[in-house]
Short mmCIF file of C-alpha atoms and ligand atoms in Angstrom, two decimals:
data_model
loop_
_atom_site.label_atom_id
_atom_site.label_comp_id
_atom_site.label_asym_id
_atom_site.label_seq_id
_atom_site.Cartn_x
_atom_site.Cartn_y
_atom_site.Cartn_z
CA UNK S 37 -12.84 -21.79 -56.22
CA UNK S 38 -10.81 -23.25 -59.11
CA UNK S 39 -7.11 -22.31 -58.78
CA UNK S 40 -5.80 -24.89 -61.20
CA UNK S 41 -3.56 -22.97 -63.60
CA UNK S 42 -4.58 -22.61 -67.26
CA UNK S 43 -1.91 -23.00 -70.07
CA UNK S 44 -1.96 -19.23 -70.35
CA UNK S 45 -1.22 -18.81 -66.68
CA UNK S 46 1.57 -21.38 -66.89
CA UNK S 47 2.90 -19.35 -69.89
CA UNK S 48 2.80 -16.24 -67.58
CA UNK S 49 4.75 -18.17 -64.94
CA UNK S 50 7.41 -19.21 -67.47
CA UNK S 51 7.77 -15.65 -68.87
CA UNK S 52 8.01 -14.24 -65.31
CA UNK S 53 10.59 -16.67 -64.18
CA UNK S 54 12.71 -16.07 -67.20
CA UNK S 55 12.46 -12.34 -66.73
CA UNK S 56 13.43 -12.55 -63.03
CA UNK S 57 16.43 -14.80 -63.84
CA UNK S 58 17.52 -12.12 -66.24
CA UNK S 59 17.19 -8.98 -64.01
CA UNK S 60 17.81 -10.15 -60.47
CA UNK S 61 21.52 -10.79 -60.82
CA UNK S 62 22.08 -7.23 -61.87
CA UNK S 63 20.19 -5.62 -59.03
CA UNK S 64 22.23 -3.37 -56.65
CA UNK S 65 22.68 -4.74 -53.11
CA UNK S 66 19.79 -4.14 -50.77
CA UNK S 67 20.29 -1.10 -48.48
CA UNK S 68 20.68 -1.35 -44.79
CA UNK S 69 17.27 -2.26 -43.24
CA UNK S 70 17.44 0.81 -41.00
CA UNK S 71 18.23 3.16 -43.89
CA UNK S 72 14.66 4.30 -44.90
CA UNK S 73 15.54 6.85 -47.67
CA UNK S 74 17.85 4.20 -49.13
CA UNK S 75 15.02 1.67 -48.85
CA UNK S 76 12.52 3.91 -50.58
CA UNK S 77 14.85 4.42 -53.46
CA UNK S 78 15.47 0.58 -53.77
CA UNK S 79 11.86 -0.37 -53.36
CA UNK S 80 10.51 2.20 -55.79
CA UNK S 81 13.29 1.39 -58.30
CA UNK S 82 12.20 -2.28 -58.14
CA UNK S 83 8.58 -1.26 -58.72
CA UNK S 84 9.62 0.79 -61.73
CA UNK S 85 11.28 -2.24 -63.18
CA UNK S 86 8.14 -4.29 -62.67
CA UNK S 87 6.20 -1.48 -64.20
CA UNK S 88 8.39 -1.29 -67.30
CA UNK S 89 8.17 -5.09 -67.77
CA UNK S 90 4.40 -5.06 -67.47
CA UNK S 91 4.12 -6.84 -64.00
CA UNK S 92 3.24 -3.84 -61.70
CA UNK S 93 -0.43 -4.17 -62.19
CA UNK S 94 -0.54 -7.81 -61.09
CA UNK S 95 -1.67 -7.09 -57.44
CA UNK S 96 -4.69 -5.27 -58.70
CA UNK S 97 -6.35 -6.52 -61.75
CA UNK S 98 -4.93 -9.84 -62.82
CA UNK S 99 -6.68 -13.08 -62.22
CA UNK S 100 -6.22 -14.56 -58.71
CA UNK S 101 -4.20 -17.34 -60.09
CA UNK S 102 -1.72 -14.90 -61.84
CA UNK S 103 -1.49 -12.95 -58.60
CA UNK S 104 -0.54 -16.10 -56.70
CA UNK S 105 1.95 -17.16 -59.41
CA UNK S 106 3.50 -13.66 -59.23
CA UNK S 107 3.96 -13.93 -55.45
CA UNK S 108 5.23 -17.46 -55.57
CA UNK S 109 7.75 -16.91 -58.35
CA UNK S 110 9.10 -13.50 -57.14
CA UNK S 111 9.52 -14.93 -53.73
CA UNK S 112 11.07 -18.19 -54.97
CA UNK S 113 13.54 -16.20 -57.02
CA UNK S 114 14.40 -13.87 -54.08
CA UNK S 115 13.04 -10.72 -55.68
CA UNK S 116 12.68 -7.60 -53.55
CA UNK S 117 9.62 -7.29 -51.42
CA UNK S 118 7.08 -4.39 -51.90
CA UNK S 119 8.60 -2.63 -48.87
CA UNK S 120 7.92 1.12 -48.91
CA UNK S 121 5.20 0.59 -51.49
CA UNK S 122 3.21 -1.49 -49.08
CA UNK S 123 0.45 1.04 -48.23
CA UNK S 124 0.14 2.46 -51.81
CA UNK S 125 0.23 -0.79 -53.65
CA UNK S 126 -1.63 -3.03 -51.23
CA UNK S 127 -4.34 -0.99 -49.48
CA UNK S 128 -4.53 2.72 -50.40
CA UNK S 129 -4.31 2.02 -54.14
CA UNK S 130 -6.91 -0.77 -54.02
CA UNK S 131 -9.18 1.45 -51.93
CA UNK S 132 -8.90 4.25 -54.54
CA UNK S 133 -9.49 1.77 -57.30
CA UNK S 134 -12.74 0.45 -55.62
CA UNK S 135 -14.03 3.80 -54.10
CA UNK S 136 -12.45 6.64 -56.02
CA UNK S 137 -13.83 8.72 -58.84
CA UNK S 138 -12.40 8.28 -62.36
CA UNK S 139 -10.40 11.48 -61.80
CA UNK S 140 -8.95 10.19 -58.49
CA UNK S 141 -8.02 6.82 -60.10
CA UNK S 142 -6.28 8.68 -62.90
CA UNK S 143 -4.36 10.88 -60.43
CA UNK S 144 -3.24 8.45 -57.87
CA UNK S 145 -3.02 4.88 -59.26
CA UNK S 146 -0.48 5.23 -62.03
CA UNK S 147 2.25 6.87 -59.89
CA UNK S 148 1.91 4.10 -57.28
CA UNK S 149 2.34 1.43 -60.01
CA UNK S 150 5.33 3.28 -61.49
CA UNK S 151 6.99 3.56 -58.06
CA UNK S 152 6.85 7.37 -58.27
CA UNK S 153 4.78 8.00 -55.19
CA UNK S 154 4.83 6.38 -51.73
CA UNK S 155 1.86 6.35 -49.41
CA UNK S 156 1.47 6.09 -45.66
CA UNK S 157 -1.53 5.40 -43.44
CA UNK S 158 -2.75 8.01 -40.98
CA UNK S 159 -5.56 6.06 -39.16
CA UNK S 160 -4.35 5.58 -35.47
CA UNK S 161 -4.27 8.39 -32.98
CA UNK S 162 -2.87 8.46 -29.44
CA UNK S 163 -6.42 7.77 -28.02
CA UNK S 164 -7.84 5.88 -31.04
CA UNK S 165 -6.19 2.59 -31.93
CA UNK S 166 -8.38 -0.51 -31.56
CA UNK S 167 -11.30 1.84 -31.07
CA UNK S 168 -10.61 3.63 -34.26
CA UNK S 169 -13.99 5.19 -34.57
CA UNK S 170 -13.17 7.39 -31.60
CA UNK S 171 -10.58 9.40 -33.57
CA UNK S 172 -10.63 13.06 -33.04
CA UNK S 173 -8.46 14.72 -35.72
CA UNK S 174 -10.85 17.41 -37.04
CA UNK S 175 -11.41 18.56 -40.66
CA UNK S 176 -13.44 21.76 -41.11
CA UNK S 177 -14.61 22.82 -44.52
CA UNK S 178 -13.23 26.17 -45.70
CA UNK S 179 -14.18 26.83 -49.31
CA UNK S 180 -12.76 24.07 -51.50
CA UNK S 181 -10.45 22.68 -48.75
CA UNK S 182 -10.65 20.89 -45.37
CA UNK S 183 -8.61 22.49 -42.64
CA UNK S 184 -7.13 19.52 -40.64
CA UNK S 185 -5.97 19.69 -37.09
CA UNK S 186 -5.03 16.84 -34.73
CA UNK S 187 -2.42 14.14 -34.27
CA UNK S 188 -1.71 10.68 -35.68
CA UNK S 189 0.61 8.00 -34.36
CA UNK S 190 2.37 4.83 -35.51
CA UNK S 191 2.38 6.20 -39.10
CA UNK S 192 4.65 3.73 -40.91
CA UNK S 193 6.87 5.20 -43.62
CA UNK S 194 5.62 8.74 -42.82
CA UNK S 195 9.13 10.28 -43.31
CA UNK S 196 9.47 8.98 -46.79
CA UNK S 197 5.85 9.20 -47.97
CA UNK S 198 4.30 11.58 -50.55
CA UNK S 199 0.70 10.92 -49.68
CA UNK S 200 -1.10 9.82 -46.54
CA UNK S 201 -4.52 7.98 -46.41
CA UNK S 202 -5.94 9.99 -43.59
CA UNK S 203 -9.01 9.53 -41.48
CA UNK S 204 -10.60 12.72 -40.13
CA UNK S 205 -13.77 13.62 -38.27
CA UNK S 206 -15.92 15.83 -40.51
CA UNK S 207 -19.03 15.75 -38.30
CA UNK S 208 -18.35 15.98 -34.59
CA UNK S 209 -22.03 15.80 -33.67
CA UNK S 210 -22.77 12.57 -35.52
CA UNK S 211 -22.37 9.09 -33.85
CA UNK S 212 -18.71 8.08 -33.96
CA UNK S 213 -18.79 5.79 -37.04
CA UNK S 214 -20.98 8.31 -39.02
CA UNK S 215 -18.82 11.45 -38.92
CA UNK S 216 -15.61 10.26 -40.45
CA UNK S 217 -14.10 10.99 -43.94
CA UNK S 218 -11.20 9.36 -45.81
CA UNK S 219 -8.76 11.96 -47.34
CA UNK S 220 -5.68 11.73 -49.45
CA UNK S 221 -3.25 14.24 -47.74
CA UNK S 222 -0.12 15.46 -49.52
CA UNK S 223 2.72 15.00 -47.11
CA UNK S 224 4.45 18.19 -48.21
CA UNK S 225 1.48 20.40 -47.22
CA UNK S 226 2.31 23.18 -44.78
CA UNK S 227 1.42 22.40 -41.22
CA UNK S 228 2.50 18.77 -41.02
CA UNK S 229 5.23 17.85 -38.51
CA UNK S 230 6.65 14.37 -38.69
CA UNK S 231 8.42 13.15 -35.48
CA UNK S 232 10.09 9.73 -35.94
CA UNK S 233 9.54 7.00 -33.33
CA UNK S 234 12.43 4.55 -32.79
CA UNK S 235 11.57 0.92 -32.45
CA UNK S 236 13.22 -1.88 -30.47
CA UNK S 237 15.04 -2.85 -33.63
CA UNK S 238 16.59 0.65 -33.90
CA UNK S 239 14.61 1.61 -36.95
CA UNK S 240 12.61 4.86 -37.24
CA UNK S 241 10.14 3.12 -39.42
CA UNK S 242 7.20 4.97 -38.14
CA UNK S 243 6.37 8.43 -36.72
CA UNK S 244 3.99 10.64 -34.95
CA UNK S 245 2.25 13.20 -37.17
CA UNK S 246 1.13 16.59 -35.88
CA UNK S 247 -1.42 18.31 -38.09
CA UNK S 248 -1.82 22.01 -37.55
CA UNK S 249 -4.26 23.75 -39.91
CA UNK S 250 -3.28 21.47 -42.94
CA UNK S 251 -5.30 22.35 -46.03
CA UNK S 252 -6.38 19.29 -47.94
CA UNK S 253 -8.51 19.93 -51.10
CA UNK S 254 -12.08 18.61 -50.84
CA UNK S 255 -11.45 16.93 -54.13
CA UNK S 256 -8.99 14.61 -52.26
CA UNK S 257 -11.84 12.99 -50.28
CA UNK S 258 -12.43 9.40 -51.34
CA UNK S 259 -16.07 8.50 -50.87
CA UNK S 260 -18.80 10.72 -49.60
CA UNK S 261 -18.33 13.12 -46.70
CA UNK S 262 -18.95 11.34 -43.43
CA UNK S 263 -18.98 8.00 -45.14
CA UNK S 264 -15.38 7.32 -44.43
CA UNK S 265 -15.96 4.46 -42.04
CA UNK S 266 -17.39 2.38 -44.92
CA UNK S 267 -14.32 3.31 -47.02
CA UNK S 268 -12.10 2.45 -44.15
CA UNK S 269 -13.56 -1.00 -43.90
CA UNK S 270 -12.55 -1.47 -47.59
CA UNK S 271 -8.98 -0.37 -46.69
CA UNK S 272 -8.82 -2.76 -43.72
CA UNK S 273 -10.17 -5.62 -45.72
CA UNK S 274 -7.27 -5.30 -48.13
CA UNK S 275 -4.81 -4.66 -45.38
CA UNK S 276 -5.88 -7.71 -43.40
CA UNK S 277 -6.97 -10.04 -46.18
CA UNK S 278 -4.42 -9.78 -48.89
CA UNK S 279 -1.65 -7.20 -48.07
CA UNK S 280 0.46 -9.66 -46.13
CA UNK S 281 0.33 -12.52 -48.55
CA UNK S 282 3.71 -12.02 -50.08
CA UNK S 283 5.16 -12.13 -46.54
CA UNK S 284 3.76 -15.59 -45.99
CA UNK S 285 5.62 -16.76 -49.06
CA UNK S 286 8.77 -15.18 -47.61
CA UNK S 287 8.17 -16.86 -44.27
CA UNK S 288 7.94 -20.26 -46.08
CA UNK S 289 11.32 -19.54 -47.64
CA UNK S 290 12.77 -18.47 -44.24
CA UNK S 291 11.45 -21.69 -42.68
CA UNK S 292 13.25 -23.74 -45.31
CA UNK S 293 16.45 -21.82 -44.56
CA UNK S 294 15.97 -22.32 -40.77
CA UNK S 295 15.59 -26.09 -41.34
CA UNK S 296 18.74 -26.10 -43.43
CA UNK S 297 20.72 -24.20 -40.77
CA UNK S 298 19.34 -26.67 -38.19
CA UNK S 299 20.67 -29.63 -40.13
CA UNK S 300 23.96 -27.88 -40.51
CA UNK S 301 24.56 -26.94 -36.88
CA UNK S 302 23.28 -30.14 -35.35
CA UNK S 303 20.15 -28.78 -33.57
CA UNK S 304 18.06 -30.98 -36.00
CA UNK S 305 18.96 -33.92 -33.72
CA UNK S 306 16.63 -32.48 -31.09
CA UNK S 307 13.22 -34.07 -31.80
CA UNK S 308 11.30 -31.34 -29.96
CA UNK S 309 12.87 -28.67 -32.33
CA UNK S 310 12.21 -30.87 -35.34
CA UNK S 311 8.61 -31.25 -34.30
CA UNK S 312 8.39 -27.42 -33.84
CA UNK S 313 9.67 -26.83 -37.41
CA UNK S 314 7.29 -29.46 -38.76
CA UNK S 315 4.30 -27.86 -37.10
CA UNK S 316 5.33 -24.51 -38.55
CA UNK S 317 5.56 -26.08 -41.97
CA UNK S 318 1.92 -27.37 -41.51
CA UNK S 319 0.85 -23.91 -40.29
CA UNK S 320 2.33 -22.05 -43.30
CA UNK S 321 0.91 -24.54 -45.71
CA UNK S 322 -2.50 -23.95 -44.15
CA UNK S 323 -1.97 -20.15 -44.34
CA UNK S 324 -1.12 -20.44 -48.01
CA UNK S 325 -4.39 -22.23 -48.62
CA UNK S 326 -6.14 -19.39 -46.66
CA UNK S 327 -4.50 -16.95 -48.94
CA UNK S 328 -5.63 -18.72 -52.06
CA UNK S 329 -9.10 -18.54 -50.59
CA UNK S 330 -8.90 -14.77 -49.81
CA UNK S 331 -7.21 -13.79 -53.10
CA UNK S 332 -9.79 -15.86 -54.97
CA UNK S 333 -12.70 -14.26 -52.97
CA UNK S 334 -11.27 -10.76 -53.59
CA UNK S 335 -10.98 -11.69 -57.33
CA UNK S 336 -14.65 -12.79 -57.38
CA UNK S 337 -16.26 -10.03 -55.35
CA UNK S 338 -13.82 -7.03 -55.81
CA UNK S 339 -12.91 -6.72 -52.10
CA UNK S 340 -11.53 -9.34 -49.70
CA UNK S 341 -14.08 -10.50 -47.13
CA UNK S 342 -14.13 -10.64 -43.33
CA UNK S 343 -12.14 -13.95 -43.54
CA UNK S 344 -9.12 -11.63 -43.74
CA UNK S 345 -9.28 -11.39 -39.94
CA UNK S 346 -8.75 -15.21 -39.66
CA UNK S 347 -5.72 -14.93 -41.92
CA UNK S 348 -4.37 -11.88 -40.08
CA UNK S 349 -4.72 -13.49 -36.66
CA UNK S 350 -3.09 -16.82 -37.56
CA UNK S 351 -0.34 -15.22 -39.69
CA UNK S 352 0.78 -12.72 -36.98
CA UNK S 353 1.31 -15.59 -34.56
CA UNK S 354 2.87 -17.93 -37.01
CA UNK S 355 5.43 -15.29 -37.93
CA UNK S 356 6.34 -14.86 -34.21
CA UNK S 357 6.62 -18.65 -33.75
CA UNK S 358 8.85 -18.84 -36.90
CA UNK S 359 11.35 -16.38 -35.55
CA UNK S 360 11.31 -17.91 -32.10
CA UNK S 361 12.10 -21.22 -33.63
CA UNK S 362 14.82 -19.66 -35.72
CA UNK S 363 16.30 -18.20 -32.43
CA UNK S 364 16.18 -21.71 -30.90
CA UNK S 365 18.11 -23.06 -33.92
CA UNK S 366 20.75 -20.29 -33.68
CA UNK S 367 21.13 -20.60 -29.94
CA UNK S 368 23.01 -17.71 -28.25
CA UNK S 369 23.90 -16.35 -31.69
CA UNK S 370 20.32 -15.17 -31.97
CA UNK S 371 21.28 -12.24 -29.72
CA UNK S 372 23.63 -10.91 -32.34
CA UNK S 373 21.67 -8.47 -34.40
CA UNK S 374 23.91 -8.88 -37.33
CA UNK S 375 22.82 -12.49 -37.70
CA UNK S 376 20.01 -13.27 -40.16
CA UNK S 377 16.56 -13.36 -38.66
CA UNK S 378 17.54 -11.43 -35.52
CA UNK S 379 15.99 -8.11 -36.65
CA UNK S 380 13.03 -9.97 -38.11
CA UNK S 381 12.49 -11.67 -34.79
CA UNK S 382 12.30 -8.21 -32.97
CA UNK S 383 10.02 -6.82 -35.51
CA UNK S 384 7.76 -9.87 -35.53
CA UNK S 385 6.70 -8.82 -32.09
CA UNK S 386 4.74 -5.95 -33.62
CA UNK S 387 2.73 -8.11 -35.91
CA UNK S 388 0.13 -9.01 -33.31
CA UNK S 389 -0.60 -5.32 -32.91
CA UNK S 390 -0.09 -3.80 -36.36
CA UNK S 391 -3.17 -3.66 -38.71
CA UNK S 392 -5.40 -4.41 -35.69
CA UNK S 393 -4.47 -6.41 -32.62
CA UNK S 394 -5.05 -10.14 -32.25
CA UNK S 395 -7.77 -9.43 -29.60
CA UNK S 396 -9.62 -7.27 -32.07
CA UNK S 397 -9.32 -9.93 -34.88
CA UNK S 398 -10.73 -12.46 -32.41
CA UNK S 399 -13.66 -10.12 -31.66
CA UNK S 400 -14.34 -9.74 -35.47
CA UNK S 401 -14.17 -13.47 -36.05
CA UNK S 402 -16.44 -14.16 -33.02
CA UNK S 403 -19.07 -11.60 -34.00
CA UNK S 404 -18.99 -11.46 -37.72
CA UNK S 405 -18.01 -14.95 -38.78
CA UNK S 406 -19.21 -17.20 -35.85
CA UNK S 407 -22.32 -14.92 -35.15
CA UNK S 408 -21.51 -14.79 -31.38
CA UNK S 409 -23.16 -11.98 -29.35
CA UNK S 410 -21.51 -8.56 -29.61
CA UNK S 411 -19.24 -7.62 -26.74
CA UNK S 412 -20.81 -5.27 -24.28
CA UNK S 413 -19.88 -1.65 -24.95
C1 LIG Z 44 4.53 -2.02 -36.53
C2 LIG Z 44 3.32 -1.22 -36.43
C3 LIG Z 44 2.94 -0.42 -37.54
C4 LIG Z 44 1.82 0.38 -37.51
N1 LIG Z 44 1.60 1.16 -38.60
C5 LIG Z 44 0.52 1.97 -38.57
C6 LIG Z 44 0.27 2.87 -39.64
O1 LIG Z 44 1.04 2.96 -40.69
N2 LIG Z 44 -0.80 3.60 -39.65
C7 LIG Z 44 -1.63 3.64 -38.51
O2 LIG Z 44 -2.61 4.39 -38.54
N3 LIG Z 44 -1.46 2.80 -37.46
C8 LIG Z 44 -0.44 1.96 -37.42
N4 LIG Z 44 -0.13 1.13 -36.38
C9 LIG Z 44 -1.00 1.27 -35.20
C10 LIG Z 44 -1.90 -0.04 -34.92
O3 LIG Z 44 -2.86 -0.11 -35.85
C11 LIG Z 44 -2.41 0.18 -33.58
O4 LIG Z 44 -1.35 0.14 -32.59
C12 LIG Z 44 -3.40 -0.89 -33.20
O5 LIG Z 44 -4.62 -0.74 -33.90
C13 LIG Z 44 -3.72 -1.02 -31.65
O6 LIG Z 44 -4.11 0.28 -31.15
P1 LIG Z 44 -3.42 0.91 -29.80
O7 LIG Z 44 -1.94 0.77 -30.02
O8 LIG Z 44 -4.07 2.25 -29.56
O9 LIG Z 44 -3.83 -0.07 -28.63
P2 LIG Z 44 -5.12 -0.10 -27.79
O10 LIG Z 44 -6.36 0.03 -28.62
O11 LIG Z 44 -4.92 0.89 -26.65
O12 LIG Z 44 -5.11 -1.64 -27.16
C14 LIG Z 44 -4.37 -1.95 -26.08
C15 LIG Z 44 -4.69 -3.44 -25.77
O13 LIG Z 44 -5.99 -3.60 -25.40
C16 LIG Z 44 -6.65 -4.57 -26.28
N5 LIG Z 44 -7.96 -4.17 -26.58
C17 LIG Z 44 -8.47 -2.96 -26.95
N6 LIG Z 44 -9.84 -3.02 -27.14
C18 LIG Z 44 -10.19 -4.33 -26.92
C19 LIG Z 44 -11.48 -4.90 -26.99
N7 LIG Z 44 -12.60 -4.34 -27.40
N8 LIG Z 44 -11.50 -6.29 -26.69
C20 LIG Z 44 -10.36 -6.94 -26.31
N9 LIG Z 44 -9.10 -6.32 -26.24
C21 LIG Z 44 -9.07 -5.03 -26.56
C22 LIG Z 44 -5.83 -4.48 -27.55
O14 LIG Z 44 -5.97 -5.66 -28.30
C23 LIG Z 44 -4.48 -4.32 -26.99
O15 LIG Z 44 -3.88 -5.57 -26.53
C24 LIG Z 44 0.99 0.38 -36.35
C25 LIG Z 44 1.30 -0.41 -35.25
C26 LIG Z 44 2.46 -1.18 -35.30
C27 LIG Z 44 2.81 -1.95 -34.07
#
């Protein structure tokens, strides 16, 4: 892995930095974090600016070094995060790019890059979370469509999404992993009910989906019928391996802000707190190295490897530790939800569950990286 920048990549960095310095001051203020329609408009608007300036593609097909430069510089400059474009840009899009037909790539990729279409992820069900292969939402062929019936849960951004990467059971008689298909479901199809779920932080960022005879064209299936589990592994590799990398850069910036606040309010005099912030600095530096590894591997092989589970595991805990340390620096003010970091602290609790729990990541690391015996089933 050689991540030393070439002169061409440094030129890319200089151009990007200059462009960011020009556009960021004119951006409208960020919407309230609980205003999802406002956030969609803001996030897709930013994506459109990236597209017009030629930077939208960088997550997908640029060199690993350029991707890392993009993340570093956008974060350093305080540019908006992918936000509502998370699923489309960072795991549904890459899955379609890797597994879709030419027609599917033509149909779905460009609108994601342009910020025209937002995606959500319909994988989990009330009785199928960690054991995803036990999902029961049925899809029955009727002519050139699947008729989909079932329920999904914890579907982030469902209320503002145009498309859903949906897992369905197309062969109920096959072993669990063999009867699943991966579909692109239009969220405006008749038969879809979206019921928002309110989180601890007050946001309705995810929802329950009820699917009652929803017709999804067979042409919207990505990968072969009943081969959806393999396609799902591609999606999850992107989700765990590279989708959160921009957030690590953001956490490093937050850590620097927390340290500055600590110096300002005197809590820095506490050696235990200082050591805690120092340990976090080391942890995020190590995570950044892991990201370089994952992004470089994805660049070389096309799809991030199983090492994404190591990253996901460490990152989820480091993020929680960061916001706990921020609360220690703020003291009682941390209970005020209008203070910086308070909402982030609440939402960080979900990170050891979302995209696969820490226990599941440990199982994957144990079985697929360390070669330990499989857990009894
Ligand atoms: C913020 C957030 C956003 C999410 N967004 C989406 C989304 O957009 N789309 C989507 O499809 N899903 C989404 N999810 C759902 C998420 O993927 C699931 O919650 C997660 O996979 C866990 O499944 P579960 O909730 O059914 O828990 P369960 O599977 O019931 O697990 C309960 C507990 O048992 C443990 N456990 C289960 N099996 C094992 C095992 N074999 N060994 C050891 N421990 C085990 C788990 O680790 C966990 O601690 C989101 C979740 C959160 C928190």
